[in-house]
Amino acid sequence: MEQITSNQNTKVKLYQKLKKKRERDKQGLMILEGYHLIEEAFQNNLTIEYLFVLDVARVDQALIEASQATYEINMKVAETLAGTVTPQGIFAIVQKPTFEISTAKQVLILDRVQDPGNVGTLIRTADAAGLDMVIVSRGTADVFSDKVLRASQGSVFHIPVVVEEDVVHFVQNFNGPVYGTAIENAVSYHKIDKKQTSFALILGNEGEGMTKALLDATTQNVTIPIYGRAESLNVAIAAGILMFHLKG
Amino acid sequence: MEQITSNQNTKVKLYQKLKKKRERDKQGLMILEGYHLIEEAFQNNLTIEYLFVLDVARVDQALIEASQATYEINMKVAETLAGTVTPQGIFAIVQKPTFEISTAKQVLILDRVQDPGNVGTLIRTADAAGLDMVIVSRGTADVFSDKVLRASQGSVFHIPVVVEEDVVHFVQNFNGPVYGTAIENAVSYHKIDKKQTSFALILGNEGEGMTKALLDATTQNVTIPIYGRAESLNVAIAAGILMFHLKG
């Protein structure tokens, strides 16, 4: 197995470049650190371009065989690659998956949700609720960033997550009710049918809510009644309550 | 108004000591930073022992009058007191509230929930759902720590939050069904009645779940079905779905 001992190695430099969203978008690649995430990517048949391992004996042989190329690295290189203080000793450069969005029947749409922890938890919750797909607008936190990947706990690899340029167009052509989460002409979610076979649910930006064009394209706005004195619910909790209501 | 210009001032030293949970517990006091949290404490009639302000002109006169003592501080002192990189310029030492727990009818119980963000969000969600009280066991993240206060977005001051030594005793004497969240003999939450007037819901530690003694004291365990491939739901999202189901 080829060894990499220098931070000047071109693969190491590529990994470093991919820490920037712009590079990930341009190259269609993402970077992963840690056994759990890389194992998830492998089990979900993503293409692993490069695998970097500190201790080869710890790594599943099937994972090494599935990778296009595997390199043994030293601690110096591991520390350079690591996004965390204590590197787990395994890193990968992986192709972003692509999906056909026209077949999705139960969809969560994120409209410029900013907080990576929220985005990750929303994807995890959509996965738990058994939805078909998560569609994120431009302006939503990068799905393939470190924080989103961690908060999603692997769900990014379980459920198709698609960055869509024209969410309004998708919504306008969606075959089923589209629920917005805004107070304008909203009804309580209790009035919305449970166990729907086809639906889209849109969650907006934490501060500003949904964009006007999307609001205009919804079938119905829904709200969750606040019985106490909190001003609002956390966006991921609101989404969890609504998705489990719609799945029923 | 008296001025404090030295970090050696005894009130400044007291504030610093109260950054430790042990001191907060011992003295029955908490520390607050920022206009929003202090305003919430004031509006909820908590006793403000000491108020420290950088720019007196920015502070509501009613708040100053309600405080037992107010001090004008300089930037050096503000930076010392601040837990955040950019101090908001207002700090307070406030008495922790005390509550009578025997009257609570709709209760969320946290059994050693560790993550401060989760604890804060759980309190915020219990507030939104209109519950009467949150009871936390010893071993749960400190309710009056900076991170919990922030994540709760003021809900710590809206709903009684009680640290209870003997949660098992409370549960055994509770007048209503007590729902645990564990898989042993659990039923889907869909089988549990909605709109209950009296109930307790217990959430356990993120990794280990509920303690055995509490499990033995529950009326019924409930689960939320996972329709997809996520291993679990975030604890605050699970609690949100269950609380809004029970409140219905």
mmCIF file of N, CA, C and O in Angstrom, chain A residues 8 15 29 50-52 54 66 71 82 85 109 121 130 133 139 144-145 147 158 165 181 187 192 202 212 223 229:
data_model
loop_
_atom_site.group_PDB
_atom_site.id
_atom_site.type_symbol
_atom_site.label_atom_id
_atom_site.label_comp_id
_atom_site.label_asym_id
_atom_site.label_seq_id
_atom_site.Cartn_x
_atom_site.Cartn_y
_atom_site.Cartn_z
ATOM 1 N N GLN A 8 2.630 17.930 1.712
ATOM 2 C CA GLN A 8 2.707 18.531 0.379
ATOM 3 C C GLN A 8 2.178 17.581 -0.708
ATOM 4 O O GLN A 8 2.090 17.980 -1.860
ATOM 5 N N TYR A 15 -7.601 17.183 -0.400
ATOM 6 C CA TYR A 15 -8.474 17.051 0.780
ATOM 7 C C TYR A 15 -8.649 18.407 1.464
ATOM 8 O O TYR A 15 -9.758 18.803 1.823
ATOM 9 N N LEU A 29 -17.322 16.476 -5.116
ATOM 10 C CA LEU A 29 -16.729 15.574 -4.125
ATOM 11 C C LEU A 29 -17.029 16.062 -2.717
ATOM 12 O O LEU A 29 -17.339 17.231 -2.508
ATOM 13 N N TYR A 50 -10.532 8.277 -2.723
ATOM 14 C CA TYR A 50 -9.304 8.084 -1.977
ATOM 15 C C TYR A 50 -9.628 7.790 -0.522
ATOM 16 O O TYR A 50 -10.456 8.475 0.075
ATOM 17 N N LEU A 51 -8.946 6.805 0.022
ATOM 18 C CA LEU A 51 -9.088 6.474 1.444
ATOM 19 C C LEU A 51 -7.717 6.663 2.086
ATOM 20 O O LEU A 51 -6.707 6.196 1.556
ATOM 21 N N PHE A 52 -7.695 7.388 3.224
ATOM 22 C CA PHE A 52 -6.442 7.633 3.938
ATOM 23 C C PHE A 52 -6.556 6.994 5.315
ATOM 24 O O PHE A 52 -7.466 7.343 6.075
ATOM 25 N N LEU A 54 -4.593 5.634 9.021
ATOM 26 C CA LEU A 54 -3.433 5.725 9.902
ATOM 27 C C LEU A 54 -2.998 4.312 10.301
ATOM 28 O O LEU A 54 -1.825 3.984 10.271
ATOM 29 N N ALA A 66 -13.077 -1.710 -1.795
ATOM 30 C CA ALA A 66 -14.089 -0.907 -2.490
ATOM 31 C C ALA A 66 -13.556 0.473 -2.881
ATOM 32 O O ALA A 66 -14.090 1.115 -3.784
ATOM 33 N N TYR A 71 -4.387 4.912 0.881
ATOM 34 C CA TYR A 71 -3.053 5.347 1.269
ATOM 35 C C TYR A 71 -2.874 5.214 2.772
ATOM 36 O O TYR A 71 -3.783 5.542 3.540
ATOM 37 N N ALA A 82 -7.330 16.289 9.788
ATOM 38 C CA ALA A 82 -8.412 16.237 10.782
ATOM 39 C C ALA A 82 -9.132 17.572 10.958
ATOM 40 O O ALA A 82 -8.520 18.620 11.040
ATOM 41 N N VAL A 85 -10.143 17.735 17.010
ATOM 42 C CA VAL A 85 -8.922 17.819 17.809
ATOM 43 C C VAL A 85 -8.242 16.454 17.924
ATOM 44 O O VAL A 85 -7.025 16.341 17.881
ATOM 45 N N ILE A 109 -38.575 19.865 2.354
ATOM 46 C CA ILE A 109 -37.851 20.913 1.621
ATOM 47 C C ILE A 109 -37.300 21.925 2.621
ATOM 48 O O ILE A 109 -38.038 22.451 3.460
ATOM 49 N N THR A 121 -29.962 17.547 11.799
ATOM 50 C CA THR A 121 -31.037 16.931 12.584
ATOM 51 C C THR A 121 -32.305 16.799 11.748
ATOM 52 O O THR A 121 -33.035 15.805 11.856
ATOM 53 N N GLY A 130 -39.167 8.229 7.527
ATOM 54 C CA GLY A 130 -39.332 7.410 6.330
ATOM 55 C C GLY A 130 -39.715 8.192 5.086
ATOM 56 O O GLY A 130 -40.328 7.642 4.170
ATOM 57 N N MET A 133 -37.200 11.801 0.324
ATOM 58 C CA MET A 133 -36.184 12.733 -0.166
ATOM 59 C C MET A 133 -36.171 14.024 0.640
ATOM 60 O O MET A 133 -37.210 14.431 1.156
ATOM 61 N N GLY A 139 -28.427 28.286 -0.416
ATOM 62 C CA GLY A 139 -28.547 29.167 0.738
ATOM 63 C C GLY A 139 -28.781 28.380 2.014
ATOM 64 O O GLY A 139 -28.684 28.920 3.108
ATOM 65 N N PHE A 144 -22.944 18.674 2.770
ATOM 66 C CA PHE A 144 -21.738 17.852 2.827
ATOM 67 C C PHE A 144 -20.638 18.503 3.661
ATOM 68 O O PHE A 144 -19.471 18.169 3.520
ATOM 69 N N SER A 145 -21.032 19.436 4.534
ATOM 70 C CA SER A 145 -20.059 20.008 5.471
ATOM 71 C C SER A 145 -19.968 19.094 6.683
ATOM 72 O O SER A 145 -20.876 18.316 6.984
ATOM 73 N N LYS A 147 -20.177 19.602 9.926
ATOM 74 C CA LYS A 147 -21.182 19.709 10.997
ATOM 75 C C LYS A 147 -22.513 19.075 10.620
ATOM 76 O O LYS A 147 -23.171 18.455 11.442
ATOM 77 N N HIS A 158 -28.583 7.734 3.958
ATOM 78 C CA HIS A 158 -29.743 6.839 3.951
ATOM 79 C C HIS A 158 -30.860 7.335 3.056
ATOM 80 O O HIS A 158 -31.656 6.563 2.546
ATOM 81 N N GLU A 165 -31.661 23.921 -7.563
ATOM 82 C CA GLU A 165 -31.549 25.326 -7.942
ATOM 83 C C GLU A 165 -32.907 26.023 -7.890
ATOM 84 O O GLU A 165 -33.040 27.130 -7.406
ATOM 85 N N THR A 181 -44.694 26.306 6.240
ATOM 86 C CA THR A 181 -44.730 26.592 7.675
ATOM 87 C C THR A 181 -44.568 28.093 7.849
ATOM 88 O O THR A 181 -43.465 28.611 8.024
ATOM 89 N N VAL A 187 -53.469 26.937 9.039
ATOM 90 C CA VAL A 187 -54.374 26.174 9.899
ATOM 91 C C VAL A 187 -53.519 25.319 10.830
ATOM 92 O O VAL A 187 -52.367 25.033 10.541
ATOM 93 N N ILE A 192 -54.973 18.886 9.307
ATOM 94 C CA ILE A 192 -54.384 18.279 8.100
ATOM 95 C C ILE A 192 -54.451 16.759 8.247
ATOM 96 O O ILE A 192 -54.177 16.223 9.313
ATOM 97 N N ILE A 202 -42.401 22.261 3.718
ATOM 98 C CA ILE A 202 -41.312 23.237 3.567
ATOM 99 C C ILE A 202 -41.000 23.901 4.911
ATOM 100 O O ILE A 202 -41.898 24.417 5.578
ATOM 101 N N LYS A 212 -40.826 34.414 -0.299
ATOM 102 C CA LYS A 212 -42.135 34.797 -0.823
ATOM 103 C C LYS A 212 -42.586 33.896 -1.975
ATOM 104 O O LYS A 212 -43.723 33.414 -1.999
ATOM 105 N N THR A 223 -49.527 25.461 11.078
ATOM 106 C CA THR A 223 -48.808 25.881 12.286
ATOM 107 C C THR A 223 -49.026 24.836 13.370
ATOM 108 O O THR A 223 -49.976 24.050 13.318
ATOM 109 N N ARG A 229 -45.717 29.580 26.929
ATOM 110 C CA ARG A 229 -45.215 30.935 26.734
ATOM 111 C C ARG A 229 -43.964 31.008 25.861
ATOM 112 O O ARG A 229 -43.411 32.094 25.676
#
